PDB file of C-alpha atoms in Angstrom:
ATOM      1  CA  MET A   1     -46.135  59.042 -64.916  1.00 49.00           C
ATOM      2  CA  SER A   2     -45.454  58.254 -61.369  1.00 53.00           C
ATOM      3  CA  ALA A   3     -44.395  54.480 -60.354  1.00 55.00           C
ATOM      4  CA  ARG A   4     -46.983  52.422 -58.800  1.00 60.00           C
ATOM      5  CA  ARG A   5     -46.906  51.548 -55.499  1.00 62.00           C
ATOM      6  CA  GLU A   6     -47.024  48.223 -54.015  1.00 61.00           C
ATOM      7  CA  PRO A   7     -50.044  47.510 -51.844  1.00 64.00           C
ATOM      8  CA  LYS A   8     -48.917  47.254 -48.288  1.00 60.00           C
ATOM      9  CA  GLY A   9     -50.054  43.919 -47.577  1.00 63.00           C
ATOM     10  CA  LEU A  10     -47.754  42.824 -50.386  1.00 64.00           C
ATOM     11  CA  ARG A  11     -44.861  44.499 -48.932  1.00 63.00           C
ATOM     12  CA  ARG A  12     -45.679  43.083 -45.571  1.00 68.00           C
ATOM     13  CA  GLN A  13     -45.953  39.297 -46.856  1.00 70.00           C
ATOM     14  CA  ARG A  14     -42.401  40.004 -48.493  1.00 70.00           C
ATOM     15  CA  GLY A  15     -41.169  41.403 -45.130  1.00 72.00           C
ATOM     16  CA  ILE A  16     -42.549  38.039 -43.458  1.00 78.00           C
ATOM     17  CA  ALA A  17     -41.109  35.509 -46.320  1.00 77.00           C
ATOM     18  CA  LEU A  18     -37.512  37.309 -45.856  1.00 78.00           C
ATOM     19  CA  LEU A  19     -37.893  36.943 -41.796  1.00 80.00           C
ATOM     20  CA  LEU A  20     -38.950  33.071 -42.242  1.00 81.00           C
ATOM     21  CA  ALA A  21     -35.954  32.365 -44.772  1.00 81.00           C
ATOM     22  CA  ILE A  22     -33.525  34.176 -42.078  1.00 85.00           C
ATOM     23  CA  LEU A  23     -35.171  32.107 -39.607  1.00 84.00           C
ATOM     24  CA  LEU A  24     -34.646  28.807 -41.559  1.00 84.00           C
ATOM     25  CA  VAL A  25     -31.008  29.477 -42.212  1.00 85.00           C
ATOM     26  CA  ALA A  26     -30.420  30.136 -38.698  1.00 84.00           C
ATOM     27  CA  ILE A  27     -32.010  26.792 -37.789  1.00 85.00           C
ATOM     28  CA  ALA A  28     -30.139  24.764 -40.329  1.00 84.00           C
ATOM     29  CA  THR A  29     -26.927  26.699 -38.743  1.00 85.00           C
ATOM     30  CA  ILE A  30     -27.966  25.718 -35.400  1.00 86.00           C
ATOM     31  CA  LEU A  31     -28.366  21.665 -36.551  1.00 84.00           C
ATOM     32  CA  ALA A  32     -25.327  21.481 -38.326  1.00 84.00           C
ATOM     33  CA  SER A  33     -23.254  22.994 -35.687  1.00 83.00           C
ATOM     34  CA  ALA A  34     -25.096  20.401 -33.474  1.00 82.00           C
ATOM     35  CA  ILE A  35     -24.373  17.920 -35.654  1.00 84.00           C
ATOM     36  CA  GLY A  36     -20.883  18.761 -35.978  1.00 81.00           C
ATOM     37  CA  TYR A  37     -20.279  19.023 -32.530  1.00 78.00           C
ATOM     38  CA  GLY A  38     -21.901  15.633 -31.841  1.00 78.00           C
ATOM     39  CA  SER A  39     -19.759  14.271 -34.575  1.00 75.00           C
ATOM     40  CA  ALA A  40     -16.061  15.920 -32.958  1.00 76.00           C
ATOM     41  CA  MET A  41     -17.414  14.564 -29.519  1.00 79.00           C
ATOM     42  CA  SER A  42     -18.158  11.096 -30.298  1.00 76.00           C
ATOM     43  CA  ALA A  43     -14.860  10.734 -32.651  1.00 71.00           C
ATOM     44  CA  ARG A  44     -13.127  12.490 -29.142  1.00 70.00           C
ATOM     45  CA  ARG A  45     -14.840   9.496 -27.245  1.00 74.00           C
ATOM     46  CA  ALA A  46     -13.657   6.955 -29.407  1.00 72.00           C
ATOM     47  CA  ALA A  47     -10.384   8.269 -29.385  1.00 66.00           C
ATOM     48  CA  GLY A  48     -10.291   8.405 -25.756  1.00 67.00           C
ATOM     49  CA  THR A  49     -11.721   4.775 -25.340  1.00 75.00           C
ATOM     50  CA  ILE A  50      -8.918   3.432 -27.426  1.00 76.00           C
ATOM     51  CA  ALA A  51      -6.169   5.276 -25.762  1.00 76.00           C
ATOM     52  CA  PHE A  52      -7.662   3.969 -22.522  1.00 76.00           C
ATOM     53  CA  GLU A  53      -7.801   0.365 -23.672  1.00 85.00           C
ATOM     54  CA  GLU A  54      -3.938   1.065 -25.222  1.00 84.00           C
ATOM     55  CA  GLY A  55      -2.912   2.606 -22.051  1.00 83.00           C
ATOM     56  CA  LEU A  56      -4.185  -0.618 -19.908  1.00 87.00           C
ATOM     57  CA  LEU A  57      -2.912  -3.106 -22.049  1.00 89.00           C
ATOM     58  CA  VAL A  58       0.655  -1.307 -21.886  1.00 89.00           C
ATOM     59  CA  GLY A  59       0.011  -0.975 -18.042  1.00 89.00           C
ATOM     60  CA  GLN A  60      -0.218  -4.557 -18.186  1.00 91.00           C
ATOM     61  CA  ALA A  61       2.705  -5.304 -20.237  1.00 90.00           C
ATOM     62  CA  ALA A  62       4.744  -3.056 -17.400  1.00 93.00           C
ATOM     63  CA  GLU A  63       3.224  -5.695 -14.960  1.00 93.00           C
ATOM     64  CA  ALA A  64       4.844  -8.711 -16.575  1.00 94.00           C
ATOM     65  CA  LEU A  65       8.413  -6.763 -16.619  1.00 92.00           C
ATOM     66  CA  ALA A  66       8.224  -5.887 -13.454  1.00 94.00           C
ATOM     67  CA  ALA A  67       7.095  -9.890 -12.776  1.00 95.00           C
ATOM     68  CA  TYR A  68      10.127 -11.186 -14.374  1.00 93.00           C
ATOM     69  CA  GLY A  69      12.508  -8.879 -12.774  1.00 93.00           C
ATOM     70  CA  LEU A  70      11.119  -9.766  -9.251  1.00 94.00           C
ATOM     71  CA  ARG A  71      11.104 -13.324 -10.024  1.00 94.00           C
ATOM     72  CA  ALA A  72      15.071 -12.921 -11.450  1.00 92.00           C
ATOM     73  CA  ASP A  73      15.220 -11.195  -7.982  1.00 91.00           C
ATOM     74  CA  LEU A  74      13.757 -14.279  -6.181  1.00 90.00           C
ATOM     75  CA  ARG A  75      16.203 -16.748  -8.283  1.00 89.00           C
ATOM     76  CA  ALA A  76      19.066 -15.145  -7.453  1.00 87.00           C
ATOM     77  CA  GLY A  77      19.063 -16.092  -4.041  1.00 80.00           C
ATOM     78  CA  ALA A  78      19.098 -13.157  -2.377  1.00 77.00           C
ATOM     79  CA  ASP A  79      18.112 -13.171   1.566  1.00 84.00           C
ATOM     80  CA  TYR A  80      17.206  -9.368   1.553  1.00 91.00           C
ATOM     81  CA  ASP A  81      14.720  -7.262  -0.491  1.00 93.00           C
ATOM     82  CA  TYR A  82      16.059  -3.261  -0.160  1.00 94.00           C
ATOM     83  CA  PRO A  83      15.684  -0.252  -2.543  1.00 93.00           C
ATOM     84  CA  GLY A  84      19.052  -0.602  -3.812  1.00 92.00           C
ATOM     85  CA  GLU A  85      18.263  -3.885  -5.798  1.00 93.00           C
ATOM     86  CA  ALA A  86      17.769  -4.154  -9.941  1.00 91.00           C
ATOM     87  CA  TRP A  87      13.995  -4.440  -9.125  1.00 93.00           C
ATOM     88  CA  ALA A  88      13.707  -1.132  -7.568  1.00 92.00           C
ATOM     89  CA  LYS A  89      15.478   0.783 -10.185  1.00 93.00           C
ATOM     90  CA  PRO A  90      12.801   2.918 -12.215  1.00 92.00           C
ATOM     91  CA  VAL A  91      12.203   2.208 -16.236  1.00 90.00           C
ATOM     92  CA  GLY A  92      11.603   4.757 -18.682  1.00 80.00           C
ATOM     93  CA  PRO A  93      10.516   6.781 -20.301  1.00 89.00           C
ATOM     94  CA  ILE A  94      10.894   4.834 -23.102  1.00 89.00           C
ATOM     95  CA  GLU A  95       8.966   4.715 -26.351  1.00 89.00           C
ATOM     96  CA  ILE A  96       7.719   0.905 -26.975  1.00 85.00           C
ATOM     97  CA  ALA A  97       5.855   2.175 -29.959  1.00 83.00           C
ATOM     98  CA  PRO A  98       5.413   5.169 -32.432  1.00 86.00           C
ATOM     99  CA  GLY A  99       3.801   7.753 -29.864  1.00 85.00           C
ATOM    100  CA  VAL A 100       3.626   5.760 -27.141  1.00 88.00           C
ATOM    101  CA  GLN A 101       6.020   6.116 -23.647  1.00 90.00           C
ATOM    102  CA  LEU A 102       6.250   4.130 -20.798  1.00 92.00           C
ATOM    103  CA  GLU A 103       7.433   4.905 -17.385  1.00 93.00           C
ATOM    104  CA  ALA A 104       7.412   2.281 -14.715  1.00 94.00           C
ATOM    105  CA  SER A 105       9.016   1.894 -10.986  1.00 95.00           C
ATOM    106  CA  LEU A 106       8.428  -0.383  -8.133  1.00 96.00           C
ATOM    107  CA  GLU A 107       8.302   0.411  -4.386  1.00 96.00           C
ATOM    108  CA  ASP A 108       8.292  -2.251  -1.432  1.00 96.00           C
ATOM    109  CA  MET A 109       4.718  -1.928   0.186  1.00 97.00           C
ATOM    110  CA  GLN A 110       6.237  -3.858   3.200  1.00 97.00           C
ATOM    111  CA  GLY A 111       8.464  -0.816   3.946  1.00 96.00           C
ATOM    112  CA  ARG A 112       5.483   0.810   5.164  1.00 97.00           C
ATOM    113  CA  PHE A 113       3.059   0.342   8.224  1.00 97.00           C
ATOM    114  CA  ASN A 114       0.219  -2.146   7.243  1.00 97.00           C
ATOM    115  CA  LEU A 115      -3.160  -0.308   8.557  1.00 97.00           C
ATOM    116  CA  ASN A 116      -4.904  -3.859   8.837  1.00 97.00           C
ATOM    117  CA  SER A 117      -2.214  -5.106  11.026  1.00 96.00           C
ATOM    118  CA  LEU A 118      -4.106  -2.534  13.605  1.00 96.00           C
ATOM    119  CA  VAL A 119      -6.560  -5.733  14.178  1.00 94.00           C
ATOM    120  CA  GLY A 120      -5.607  -8.918  14.517  1.00 90.00           C
ATOM    121  CA  PRO A 121      -6.582 -12.019  12.653  1.00 89.00           C
ATOM    122  CA  ASN A 122      -9.812 -12.274  15.282  1.00 89.00           C
ATOM    123  CA  GLY A 123     -10.949  -9.067  14.602  1.00 88.00           C
ATOM    124  CA  VAL A 124      -9.895  -7.679  18.077  1.00 91.00           C
ATOM    125  CA  THR A 125      -7.421  -4.501  18.205  1.00 92.00           C
ATOM    126  CA  ASP A 126      -3.981  -5.167  18.511  1.00 93.00           C
ATOM    127  CA  ALA A 127      -2.821  -2.916  21.172  1.00 92.00           C
ATOM    128  CA  GLU A 128       1.015  -3.114  20.075  1.00 95.00           C
ATOM    129  CA  ALA A 129       0.466  -2.100  16.799  1.00 95.00           C
ATOM    130  CA  VAL A 130      -2.166   1.054  18.029  1.00 95.00           C
ATOM    131  CA  LEU A 131       1.576   2.032  19.744  1.00 95.00           C
ATOM    132  CA  ILE A 132       3.297   1.694  17.097  1.00 96.00           C
ATOM    133  CA  PHE A 133       0.978   3.873  14.937  1.00 97.00           C
ATOM    134  CA  GLN A 134       0.977   6.549  17.503  1.00 96.00           C
ATOM    135  CA  ARG A 135       4.519   6.556  17.479  1.00 96.00           C
ATOM    136  CA  LEU A 136       4.804   7.340  13.705  1.00 97.00           C
ATOM    137  CA  LEU A 137       1.555   9.963  13.723  1.00 97.00           C
ATOM    138  CA  GLN A 138       3.917  11.672  16.411  1.00 96.00           C
ATOM    139  CA  MET A 139       6.866  11.615  14.533  1.00 94.00           C
ATOM    140  CA  VAL A 140       5.277  13.260  11.197  1.00 95.00           C
ATOM    141  CA  GLY A 141       3.557  15.857  13.233  1.00 95.00           C
ATOM    142  CA  LEU A 142       0.061  14.420  14.337  1.00 97.00           C
ATOM    143  CA  GLU A 143      -1.850  13.660  16.757  1.00 96.00           C
ATOM    144  CA  PRO A 144      -1.875   9.950  18.079  1.00 95.00           C
ATOM    145  CA  LYS A 145      -5.345   9.618  18.601  1.00 95.00           C
ATOM    146  CA  TRP A 146      -6.110   8.759  15.293  1.00 96.00           C
ATOM    147  CA  ALA A 147      -4.164   5.394  15.835  1.00 96.00           C
ATOM    148  CA  GLN A 148      -6.933   4.281  18.089  1.00 95.00           C
ATOM    149  CA  LEU A 149     -10.056   5.543  15.870  1.00 95.00           C
ATOM    150  CA  MET A 150      -8.481   3.739  12.754  1.00 96.00           C
ATOM    151  CA  ALA A 151      -8.184   0.479  14.567  1.00 95.00           C
ATOM    152  CA  ASP A 152     -12.318   0.797  15.552  1.00 94.00           C
ATOM    153  CA  TRP A 153     -13.226   1.446  12.194  1.00 94.00           C
ATOM    154  CA  ILE A 154     -11.583  -1.911  11.408  1.00 95.00           C
ATOM    155  CA  ASP A 155     -11.953  -4.168  13.807  1.00 92.00           C
ATOM    156  CA  SER A 156     -15.016  -6.524  14.370  1.00 89.00           C
ATOM    157  CA  ASP A 157     -16.660  -5.211  17.511  1.00 87.00           C
ATOM    158  CA  SER A 158     -18.914  -2.153  18.617  1.00 85.00           C
ATOM    159  CA  GLU A 159     -17.061  -1.129  21.834  1.00 85.00           C
ATOM    160  CA  PRO A 160     -15.146   2.105  21.268  1.00 86.00           C
ATOM    161  CA  GLY A 161     -11.682   1.508  22.643  1.00 84.00           C
ATOM    162  CA  PHE A 162     -10.665   3.208  25.531  1.00 79.00           C
ATOM    163  CA  PRO A 163      -9.729   6.324  25.607  1.00 85.00           C
ATOM    164  CA  ASP A 164      -9.944   8.066  21.847  1.00 83.00           C
ATOM    165  CA  GLY A 165     -11.824   5.273  20.215  1.00 83.00           C
ATOM    166  CA  ALA A 166     -15.572   5.552  18.439  1.00 86.00           C
ATOM    167  CA  GLU A 167     -17.779   3.216  16.918  1.00 87.00           C
ATOM    168  CA  ASP A 168     -21.397   3.417  15.087  1.00 85.00           C
ATOM    169  CA  ASN A 169     -22.831   6.025  18.257  1.00 86.00           C
ATOM    170  CA  PHE A 170     -20.053   8.700  17.058  1.00 87.00           C
ATOM    171  CA  TYR A 171     -19.931   8.372  13.743  1.00 88.00           C
ATOM    172  CA  THR A 172     -24.211   8.324  13.141  1.00 88.00           C
ATOM    173  CA  SER A 173     -24.057  11.527  14.795  1.00 87.00           C
ATOM    174  CA  GLN A 174     -22.115  12.865  11.945  1.00 87.00           C
ATOM    175  CA  ASP A 175     -24.091  15.702   9.324  1.00 85.00           C
ATOM    176  CA  PRO A 176     -24.187  12.939   6.983  1.00 88.00           C
ATOM    177  CA  PRO A 177     -24.682  10.064   9.248  1.00 88.00           C
ATOM    178  CA  TYR A 178     -22.659   6.900   8.473  1.00 88.00           C
ATOM    179  CA  ARG A 179     -21.263   3.871   9.873  1.00 90.00           C
ATOM    180  CA  THR A 180     -17.894   2.077  10.550  1.00 89.00           C
ATOM    181  CA  PRO A 181     -17.514  -0.750   7.987  1.00 91.00           C
ATOM    182  CA  ASN A 182     -15.267  -3.121  11.082  1.00 91.00           C
ATOM    183  CA  LEU A 183     -13.740  -4.601   7.874  1.00 92.00           C
ATOM    184  CA  LEU A 184     -10.062  -4.439   6.993  1.00 95.00           C
ATOM    185  CA  VAL A 185      -9.259  -1.476   4.289  1.00 94.00           C
ATOM    186  CA  THR A 186      -8.268  -1.726   0.762  1.00 94.00           C
ATOM    187  CA  SER A 187      -6.739   2.030   0.525  1.00 95.00           C
ATOM    188  CA  THR A 188      -5.346   4.213   2.918  1.00 95.00           C
ATOM    189  CA  SER A 189      -7.509   6.681   1.987  1.00 95.00           C
ATOM    190  CA  GLU A 190     -10.171   5.375   4.456  1.00 95.00           C
ATOM    191  CA  LEU A 191      -8.286   7.191   6.834  1.00 96.00           C
ATOM    192  CA  LEU A 192     -10.347  10.277   5.438  1.00 95.00           C
ATOM    193  CA  ALA A 193     -13.253   8.693   6.674  1.00 93.00           C
ATOM    194  CA  LEU A 194     -12.497   9.464  10.418  1.00 94.00           C
ATOM    195  CA  PRO A 195     -14.132  12.836  11.212  1.00 92.00           C
ATOM    196  CA  GLY A 196     -11.368  15.858  11.160  1.00 92.00           C
ATOM    197  CA  PHE A 197      -8.847  13.815   9.894  1.00 94.00           C
ATOM    198  CA  GLY A 198      -8.843  16.004   6.841  1.00 93.00           C
ATOM    199  CA  ARG A 199      -6.527  16.280   3.175  1.00 94.00           C
ATOM    200  CA  ASP A 200      -3.518  18.016   5.536  1.00 96.00           C
ATOM    201  CA  ARG A 201      -3.138  15.468   7.580  1.00 96.00           C
ATOM    202  CA  TYR A 202      -3.568  12.612   5.279  1.00 97.00           C
ATOM    203  CA  LEU A 203      -0.720  14.424   2.851  1.00 96.00           C
ATOM    204  CA  LYS A 204       1.541  13.543   5.768  1.00 96.00           C
ATOM    205  CA  ILE A 205       1.012  10.100   6.845  1.00 97.00           C
ATOM    206  CA  ALA A 206       0.534   8.677   3.511  1.00 96.00           C
ATOM    207  CA  PRO A 207       3.817   8.238   2.243  1.00 95.00           C
ATOM    208  CA  TYR A 208       4.419   6.083   5.524  1.00 97.00           C
ATOM    209  CA  VAL A 209       1.089   3.843   5.274  1.00 97.00           C
ATOM    210  CA  THR A 210      -0.633   0.973   2.994  1.00 96.00           C
ATOM    211  CA  ALA A 211      -3.578  -1.216   3.319  1.00 96.00           C
ATOM    212  CA  LEU A 212      -1.947  -4.977   2.696  1.00 96.00           C
ATOM    213  CA  PRO A 213      -3.259  -8.466   3.766  1.00 95.00           C
ATOM    214  CA  GLN A 214      -2.760  -8.996   7.428  1.00 92.00           C
ATOM    215  CA  ASP A 215       0.178 -11.530   6.915  1.00 90.00           C
ATOM    216  CA  ALA A 216       2.264  -8.583   5.726  1.00 95.00           C
ATOM    217  CA  THR A 217       5.538  -8.107   8.040  1.00 96.00           C
ATOM    218  CA  ILE A 218       7.386  -4.810   8.021  1.00 97.00           C
ATOM    219  CA  ASN A 219      10.793  -5.172   6.133  1.00 97.00           C
ATOM    220  CA  ILE A 220      13.428  -3.403   7.917  1.00 95.00           C
ATOM    221  CA  CYS A 221      15.828  -3.150   4.757  1.00 95.00           C
ATOM    222  CA  SER A 222      13.046  -1.095   3.195  1.00 95.00           C
ATOM    223  CA  ALA A 223      11.107   0.765   6.438  1.00 95.00           C
ATOM    224  CA  SER A 224      11.320   4.567   6.450  1.00 94.00           C
ATOM    225  CA  GLY A 225      13.393   5.378   9.501  1.00 93.00           C
ATOM    226  CA  PHE A 226      10.361   6.958  11.209  1.00 95.00           C
ATOM    227  CA  LEU A 227       8.900   3.390  11.134  1.00 96.00           C
ATOM    228  CA  LEU A 228      11.944   1.952  12.176  1.00 95.00           C
ATOM    229  CA  ASP A 229      11.688   4.137  15.143  1.00 94.00           C
ATOM    230  CA  ALA A 230       8.463   4.350  15.994  1.00 95.00           C
ATOM    231  CA  MET A 231       8.945   0.203  16.715  1.00 94.00           C
ATOM    232  CA  ILE A 232      11.523   1.199  19.480  1.00 91.00           C
ATOM    233  CA  GLU A 233      10.089   2.944  22.119  1.00 85.00           C
ATOM    234  CA  GLY A 234      12.120   6.234  22.951  1.00 80.00           C
ATOM    235  CA  ARG A 235      14.268   6.165  20.308  1.00 78.00           C
ATOM    236  CA  THR A 236      14.661   8.186  16.960  1.00 80.00           C
ATOM    237  CA  GLU A 237      18.342   6.661  15.862  1.00 81.00           C
ATOM    238  CA  PHE A 238      16.934   6.235  12.036  1.00 88.00           C
ATOM    239  CA  GLY A 239      14.761   8.576  11.520  1.00 83.00           C
ATOM    240  CA  SER A 240      16.573  11.649  12.472  1.00 80.00           C
ATOM    241  CA  ASP A 241      19.425  10.523   9.672  1.00 84.00           C
ATOM    242  CA  PRO A 242      17.349   9.618   6.517  1.00 86.00           C
ATOM    243  CA  ALA A 243      20.383  10.795   4.317  1.00 88.00           C
ATOM    244  CA  ARG A 244      22.396   7.939   5.505  1.00 88.00           C
ATOM    245  CA  LEU A 245      19.735   5.335   5.639  1.00 91.00           C
ATOM    246  CA  ALA A 246      19.433   5.638   1.826  1.00 90.00           C
ATOM    247  CA  THR A 247      23.000   5.910   1.111  1.00 91.00           C
ATOM    248  CA  GLU A 248      23.414   2.642   3.098  1.00 92.00           C
ATOM    249  CA  ARG A 249      20.800   1.219   1.295  1.00 93.00           C
ATOM    250  CA  THR A 250      22.339   1.755  -1.949  1.00 91.00           C
ATOM    251  CA  SER A 251      24.334  -1.456  -1.837  1.00 90.00           C
ATOM    252  CA  ALA A 252      22.801  -3.685   1.155  1.00 92.00           C
ATOM    253  CA  CYS A 253      20.285  -4.122   3.472  1.00 93.00           C
ATOM    254  CA  PHE A 254      20.129  -1.605   6.208  1.00 93.00           C
ATOM    255  CA  PRO A 255      19.566  -2.132   9.098  1.00 92.00           C
ATOM    256  CA  LYS A 256      19.930  -6.011   8.880  1.00 91.00           C
ATOM    257  CA  LEU A 257      18.491  -8.128  12.013  1.00 92.00           C
ATOM    258  CA  THR A 258      21.848  -7.934  14.093  1.00 91.00           C
ATOM    259  CA  ASP A 259      21.846  -3.983  13.544  1.00 90.00           C
ATOM    260  CA  TYR A 260      18.521  -3.464  14.146  1.00 91.00           C
ATOM    261  CA  VAL A 261      18.177  -5.569  17.178  1.00 91.00           C
ATOM    262  CA  ALA A 262      21.229  -3.980  18.465  1.00 89.00           C
ATOM    263  CA  SER A 263      19.504  -0.630  18.206  1.00 88.00           C
ATOM    264  CA  PHE A 264      17.351  -1.733  21.269  1.00 88.00           C
ATOM    265  CA  GLY A 265      19.975  -1.464  23.693  1.00 83.00           C
ATOM    266  CA  GLY A 266      19.564  -4.877  25.490  1.00 79.00           C
ATOM    267  CA  ASP A 267      15.715  -4.452  25.533  1.00 84.00           C
ATOM    268  CA  THR A 268      15.010  -8.190  24.701  1.00 86.00           C
ATOM    269  CA  ALA A 269      11.346  -7.604  26.111  1.00 87.00           C
ATOM    270  CA  GLY A 270      10.846  -4.578  23.775  1.00 86.00           C
ATOM    271  CA  PHE A 271      12.324  -6.415  20.815  1.00 89.00           C
ATOM    272  CA  SER A 272      10.473  -9.733  21.297  1.00 90.00           C
ATOM    273  CA  LYS A 273       7.285  -7.478  21.252  1.00 91.00           C
ATOM    274  CA  ILE A 274       7.793  -6.877  17.350  1.00 91.00           C
ATOM    275  CA  SER A 275      10.078  -9.758  16.544  1.00 91.00           C
ATOM    276  CA  LYS A 276       7.312 -11.298  14.595  1.00 93.00           C
ATOM    277  CA  ARG A 277       6.057  -8.058  12.880  1.00 94.00           C
ATOM    278  CA  ILE A 278       9.122  -7.826  10.653  1.00 95.00           C
ATOM    279  CA  SER A 279      11.255  -9.764   8.173  1.00 95.00           C
ATOM    280  CA  GLN A 280      14.021  -8.674   5.895  1.00 94.00           C
ATOM    281  CA  ASN A 281      12.420  -9.338   2.336  1.00 93.00           C
ATOM    282  CA  SER A 282       8.888  -8.987   0.760  1.00 95.00           C
ATOM    283  CA  HIS A 283       6.056 -10.251  -0.695  1.00 96.00           C
ATOM    284  CA  TYR A 284       3.988  -7.140  -1.853  1.00 97.00           C
ATOM    285  CA  PHE A 285       5.024  -4.701  -4.280  1.00 97.00           C
ATOM    286  CA  ARG A 286       3.536  -1.534  -5.977  1.00 97.00           C
ATOM    287  CA  LEU A 287       4.176  -1.082  -9.508  1.00 96.00           C
ATOM    288  CA  THR A 288       3.478   2.554 -10.763  1.00 96.00           C
ATOM    289  CA  SER A 289       3.073   3.004 -14.799  1.00 94.00           C
ATOM    290  CA  ILE A 290       2.637   5.876 -16.411  1.00 93.00           C
ATOM    291  CA  VAL A 291       1.768   5.642 -19.936  1.00 92.00           C
ATOM    292  CA  SER A 292       1.791   8.881 -22.395  1.00 89.00           C
ATOM    293  CA  ILE A 293      -0.002   8.580 -25.422  1.00 86.00           C
ATOM    294  CA  GLY A 294       0.401  11.708 -27.920  1.00 81.00           C
ATOM    295  CA  THR A 295      -0.904  14.534 -25.319  1.00 80.00           C
ATOM    296  CA  ALA A 296      -2.708  11.702 -23.324  1.00 83.00           C
ATOM    297  CA  GLN A 297      -1.261  10.087 -19.950  1.00 86.00           C
ATOM    298  CA  PHE A 298      -2.362   7.219 -18.236  1.00 89.00           C
ATOM    299  CA  ALA A 299      -1.485   5.866 -15.078  1.00 92.00           C
ATOM    300  CA  LEU A 300      -2.032   2.188 -13.474  1.00 93.00           C
ATOM    301  CA  TYR A 301      -1.263   1.349 -10.122  1.00 95.00           C
ATOM    302  CA  SER A 302      -0.862  -2.279  -9.747  1.00 95.00           C
ATOM    303  CA  LEU A 303      -0.056  -3.811  -6.058  1.00 96.00           C
ATOM    304  CA  LEU A 304       1.749  -7.425  -7.239  1.00 96.00           C
ATOM    305  CA  LEU A 305       2.099 -10.478  -5.024  1.00 97.00           C
ATOM    306  CA  ARG A 306       5.398 -12.461  -5.064  1.00 95.00           C
ATOM    307  CA  ALA A 307       4.673 -15.897  -3.748  1.00 93.00           C
ATOM    308  CA  PRO A 308       7.364 -17.919  -2.281  1.00 90.00           C
ATOM    309  CA  SER A 309       7.012 -19.996  -5.211  1.00 89.00           C
ATOM    310  CA  GLY A 310       7.964 -17.233  -7.812  1.00 88.00           C
ATOM    311  CA  GLN A 311       5.066 -16.694  -9.066  1.00 93.00           C
ATOM    312  CA  VAL A 312       4.095 -12.914  -9.451  1.00 95.00           C
ATOM    313  CA  ARG A 313       0.404 -11.702  -9.622  1.00 95.00           C
ATOM    314  CA  PRO A 314      -1.397  -8.580  -9.539  1.00 95.00           C
ATOM    315  CA  ILE A 315      -3.948  -8.723  -6.434  1.00 95.00           C
ATOM    316  CA  GLN A 316      -5.206  -5.198  -6.961  1.00 94.00           C
ATOM    317  CA  ARG A 317      -5.231  -2.223  -9.453  1.00 92.00           C
ATOM    318  CA  SER A 318      -6.330   1.265  -9.041  1.00 92.00           C
ATOM    319  CA  PHE A 319      -6.163   4.249 -11.639  1.00 88.00           C
ATOM    320  CA  VAL A 320      -5.647   6.589  -8.508  1.00 84.00           C
ATOM    321  CA  ALA A 321      -2.160   6.269  -6.302  1.00 80.00           C
ATOM    322  CA  ASP A 322      -4.117   5.789  -2.715  1.00 78.00           C
TER     323      ASP A 322
END
């Protein structure tokens, strides 16, 4: 006898049941994968948060170490702050806990041109500071017009400076339009807000500029050769020999005030214009802390203020250099 054939309807039902079973297994697999992925990401986020908090604490510990060094330097009674001193020597990399390493270094920020000095305490453009910045821009290969544009970006009035200035009537014509803040800057990256300035120009001038309170003078013991020359009209004495500048500063302040005055070649009027802008010691330092925790790396940039009393405190923190 021949085997009985199953009814066509029953075979169709069994096929549908098999497809449903496969579909359910696929859905369960997708759900399990999604749950597993979510759990893994949650664990990664938690680990990242813990590492971030640990890195911040290590960065704050580096601030305390830097403060100790700056206070010790002040107690030693030195009349100068220059790059060859103990506070300027980098630390690390050192392992401060299992799997945690720290690298730290201090830079005298008063060795740079302060963008906020382009404007006086009354909010009016400082013409002499603009001239100095124009010369500095030219020395690094940039157009001098950016000095007046930056001064107008900061000053309190709405009148563009002559001949290269710009105020709201210029910026509102940009796409998208925006306005000048007419306030002091807290980051040198605001130079990038000037139309057409661009990344390439910023990378050229960034090592020579800073954004500090207006009371910050230029420390001639740590200023770059370009900046030292920018304050002396028509001279290129220091910027032309950066190797000598670095060598001289390994053991002493260079140039000292008497040396710098001599660089003016008897131009007492020229020196008197910048005499109140310079000093031989500093109050503002930037601490760069690089913390490595396992495979993660964390950077903290702290602007430290050292008061004449010896108190050192952070007045600004950032996770990017500028």
